[in-house]
mmCIF file of C-alpha atoms in Angstrom:
data_model
loop_
_atom_site.group_PDB
_atom_site.id
_atom_site.type_symbol
_atom_site.label_atom_id
_atom_site.label_comp_id
_atom_site.label_asym_id
_atom_site.label_seq_id
_atom_site.Cartn_x
_atom_site.Cartn_y
_atom_site.Cartn_z
ATOM 1 C CA MET A 28 42.933 19.405 -80.241
ATOM 2 C CA VAL A 29 39.644 19.866 -82.101
ATOM 3 C CA ASP A 30 39.860 16.284 -83.351
ATOM 4 C CA ASP A 31 39.689 14.920 -79.792
ATOM 5 C CA ILE A 32 37.013 17.265 -78.414
ATOM 6 C CA HIS A 33 34.549 14.358 -78.093
ATOM 7 C CA LEU A 34 36.832 12.828 -75.451
ATOM 8 C CA TYR A 35 36.251 15.878 -73.255
ATOM 9 C CA LEU A 36 32.535 16.241 -74.006
ATOM 10 C CA LYS A 37 31.730 12.702 -72.862
ATOM 11 C CA ASN A 38 32.468 13.852 -69.301
ATOM 12 C CA ILE A 39 30.015 16.763 -69.465
ATOM 13 C CA ARG A 40 26.683 15.496 -68.140
ATOM 14 C CA GLY A 41 23.835 16.218 -70.512
ATOM 15 C CA SER A 42 25.939 16.497 -73.667
ATOM 16 C CA ALA A 43 25.136 14.281 -76.630
ATOM 17 C CA THR A 44 28.490 12.514 -76.258
ATOM 18 C CA TYR A 45 27.830 11.842 -72.566
ATOM 19 C CA TRP A 46 24.464 10.207 -73.290
ATOM 20 C CA LYS A 47 25.921 8.238 -76.205
ATOM 21 C CA THR A 48 28.559 6.814 -73.819
ATOM 22 C CA ALA A 49 25.895 6.038 -71.188
ATOM 23 C CA HIS A 50 23.741 4.367 -73.857
ATOM 24 C CA ASN A 51 26.649 2.211 -75.033
ATOM 25 C CA GLU A 52 27.417 1.157 -71.445
ATOM 26 C CA LEU A 53 23.775 0.173 -70.921
ATOM 27 C CA ILE A 54 23.685 -1.860 -74.154
ATOM 28 C CA ALA A 55 26.914 -3.634 -73.141
ATOM 29 C CA GLN A 56 25.406 -4.421 -69.732
ATOM 30 C CA ILE A 57 22.286 -5.925 -71.332
ATOM 31 C CA ARG A 58 24.372 -8.000 -73.749
ATOM 32 C CA CYS A 59 26.503 -9.407 -70.911
ATOM 33 C CA LEU A 60 23.809 -9.995 -68.281
ATOM 34 C CA GLY A 61 20.620 -10.236 -70.316
ATOM 35 C CA PRO A 62 17.567 -8.007 -70.035
ATOM 36 C CA PRO A 63 16.849 -6.471 -66.626
ATOM 37 C CA HIS A 64 14.533 -8.325 -64.268
ATOM 38 C CA TYR A 65 13.222 -5.220 -62.511
ATOM 39 C CA SER A 66 12.546 -1.638 -63.504
ATOM 40 C CA LEU A 67 11.935 0.830 -60.682
ATOM 41 C CA THR A 68 10.901 4.474 -60.577
ATOM 42 C CA PHE A 69 11.385 6.629 -57.478
ATOM 43 C CA SER A 70 9.670 10.005 -57.430
ATOM 44 C CA CYS A 71 10.384 12.832 -55.027
ATOM 45 C CA ASN A 72 7.500 13.710 -52.687
ATOM 46 C CA ASP A 73 8.856 17.213 -52.287
ATOM 47 C CA LEU A 74 5.678 18.762 -50.893
ATOM 48 C CA ASN A 75 5.071 16.264 -48.072
ATOM 49 C CA TRP A 76 8.432 15.002 -46.792
ATOM 50 C CA LEU A 77 9.110 16.710 -43.472
ATOM 51 C CA ASP A 78 12.896 16.546 -43.942
ATOM 52 C CA MET A 79 12.453 18.236 -47.335
ATOM 53 C CA ARG A 80 10.390 21.002 -45.759
ATOM 54 C CA LYS A 81 13.006 21.457 -43.029
ATOM 55 C CA ALA A 82 15.815 21.740 -45.602
ATOM 56 C CA LEU A 83 13.784 24.278 -47.588
ATOM 57 C CA LEU A 84 13.135 26.338 -44.456
ATOM 58 C CA ILE A 85 16.845 26.296 -43.593
ATOM 59 C CA ALA A 86 17.687 27.446 -47.134
ATOM 60 C CA ASP A 87 15.116 30.228 -46.755
ATOM 61 C CA GLY A 88 16.727 31.411 -43.508
ATOM 62 C CA ARG A 89 13.970 30.163 -41.190
ATOM 63 C CA PRO A 90 15.498 27.107 -39.467
ATOM 64 C CA ASN A 91 13.387 27.446 -36.289
ATOM 65 C CA LYS A 92 9.979 27.400 -38.001
ATOM 66 C CA ASP A 93 7.870 24.263 -37.439
ATOM 67 C CA THR A 94 7.569 22.179 -40.621
ATOM 68 C CA ASN A 95 4.002 21.128 -39.753
ATOM 69 C CA GLU A 96 2.853 24.760 -39.870
ATOM 70 C CA LEU A 97 4.037 25.172 -43.459
ATOM 71 C CA GLY A 98 1.105 25.008 -45.894
ATOM 72 C CA ILE A 99 1.098 23.327 -49.276
ATOM 73 C CA TYR A 100 1.273 26.622 -51.210
ATOM 74 C CA ALA A 101 4.134 27.949 -49.077
ATOM 75 C CA THR A 102 5.975 24.659 -49.579
ATOM 76 C CA GLN A 103 5.399 24.860 -53.344
ATOM 77 C CA ARG A 104 6.826 28.386 -53.378
ATOM 78 C CA LEU A 105 9.935 27.185 -51.509
ATOM 79 C CA VAL A 106 10.337 24.249 -53.911
ATOM 80 C CA GLU A 107 10.284 26.677 -56.838
ATOM 81 C CA MET A 108 12.744 29.033 -55.114
ATOM 82 C CA TYR A 109 15.284 26.355 -54.097
ATOM 83 C CA PRO A 110 15.408 23.576 -56.740
ATOM 84 C CA ILE A 111 18.988 22.622 -55.788
ATOM 85 C CA VAL A 112 17.903 21.908 -52.199
ATOM 86 C CA VAL A 113 15.104 19.671 -53.502
ATOM 87 C CA ARG A 114 17.547 17.830 -55.767
ATOM 88 C CA ARG A 115 20.070 17.275 -52.962
ATOM 89 C CA GLN A 116 17.478 16.073 -50.439
ATOM 90 C CA CYS A 117 16.005 13.699 -53.018
ATOM 91 C CA MET A 118 19.454 12.307 -53.849
ATOM 92 C CA ILE A 119 20.165 11.723 -50.150
ATOM 93 C CA ARG A 120 17.031 9.574 -49.984
ATOM 94 C CA VAL A 121 17.709 7.797 -53.293
ATOM 95 C CA ASN A 122 21.287 6.985 -52.252
ATOM 96 C CA ALA A 123 20.080 5.613 -48.903
ATOM 97 C CA LEU A 124 17.450 3.462 -50.628
ATOM 98 C CA VAL A 125 19.873 2.143 -53.261
ATOM 99 C CA THR A 126 22.460 1.349 -50.572
ATOM 100 C CA PHE A 127 19.803 -0.539 -48.616
ATOM 101 C CA MET A 128 18.691 -2.498 -51.692
ATOM 102 C CA LEU A 129 22.244 -3.400 -52.698
ATOM 103 C CA ASN A 130 23.265 -4.489 -49.187
ATOM 104 C CA ASN A 131 20.127 -6.518 -48.451
ATOM 105 C CA ASP A 132 19.926 -9.785 -50.431
ATOM 106 C CA GLU A 133 16.257 -10.279 -49.517
ATOM 107 C CA VAL A 134 14.986 -7.212 -51.378
ATOM 108 C CA PHE A 135 15.321 -8.787 -54.835
ATOM 109 C CA CYS A 136 15.590 -12.428 -53.699
ATOM 110 C CA GLY A 137 19.343 -12.466 -54.325
ATOM 111 C CA ILE A 138 22.411 -10.369 -54.958
ATOM 112 C CA VAL A 139 22.147 -7.488 -57.433
ATOM 113 C CA GLN A 140 24.722 -8.153 -60.168
ATOM 114 C CA ASP A 141 24.594 -4.771 -61.850
ATOM 115 C CA TYR A 142 22.320 -1.765 -62.166
ATOM 116 C CA TRP A 143 21.899 1.404 -64.204
ATOM 117 C CA TRP A 144 20.049 4.572 -63.323
ATOM 118 C CA ARG A 145 19.329 8.084 -64.460
ATOM 119 C CA ILE A 146 17.670 11.125 -62.954
ATOM 120 C CA GLU A 147 14.904 12.894 -64.856
ATOM 121 C CA PHE A 148 13.034 16.048 -63.922
ATOM 122 C CA GLN A 149 9.271 15.817 -64.276
ATOM 123 C CA ASN A 150 6.538 18.441 -64.732
ATOM 124 C CA ARG A 151 7.166 20.565 -61.643
ATOM 125 C CA ARG A 152 10.947 20.124 -61.963
ATOM 126 C CA SER A 153 10.596 17.296 -59.462
ATOM 127 C CA PRO A 154 13.468 14.768 -59.625
ATOM 128 C CA THR A 155 12.606 11.179 -60.527
ATOM 129 C CA CYS A 156 15.074 8.299 -60.460
ATOM 130 C CA ILE A 157 14.702 5.588 -63.115
ATOM 131 C CA TRP A 158 16.541 2.510 -61.780
#
């Protein structure tokens, strides 16, 4: 059982084996298709998106409060209190954008053959998608 532990660890996101597998898949993709033509970065605007503020207010138990009345410091406090809400709202937007880009041939002047992405967390624990 100990001999095959790496087979289980490659499924645990963040483990060294997981990232080694992801790295190998990316290298194989580049060898088959050539170097990527585009590199995109999407950052979460967690302090200014109104839907993000609304989700944070709902998580805080104040669903009826107006999002426009929430100040920047109060929003920052909510972002720090509910990082999972920020991550989920950001992923909803990223998934919608990626779906749009993959289903619209005019975005990249043709059909997307393959893509690779990862999520990183920047200075304020803000999610950023590298695509």
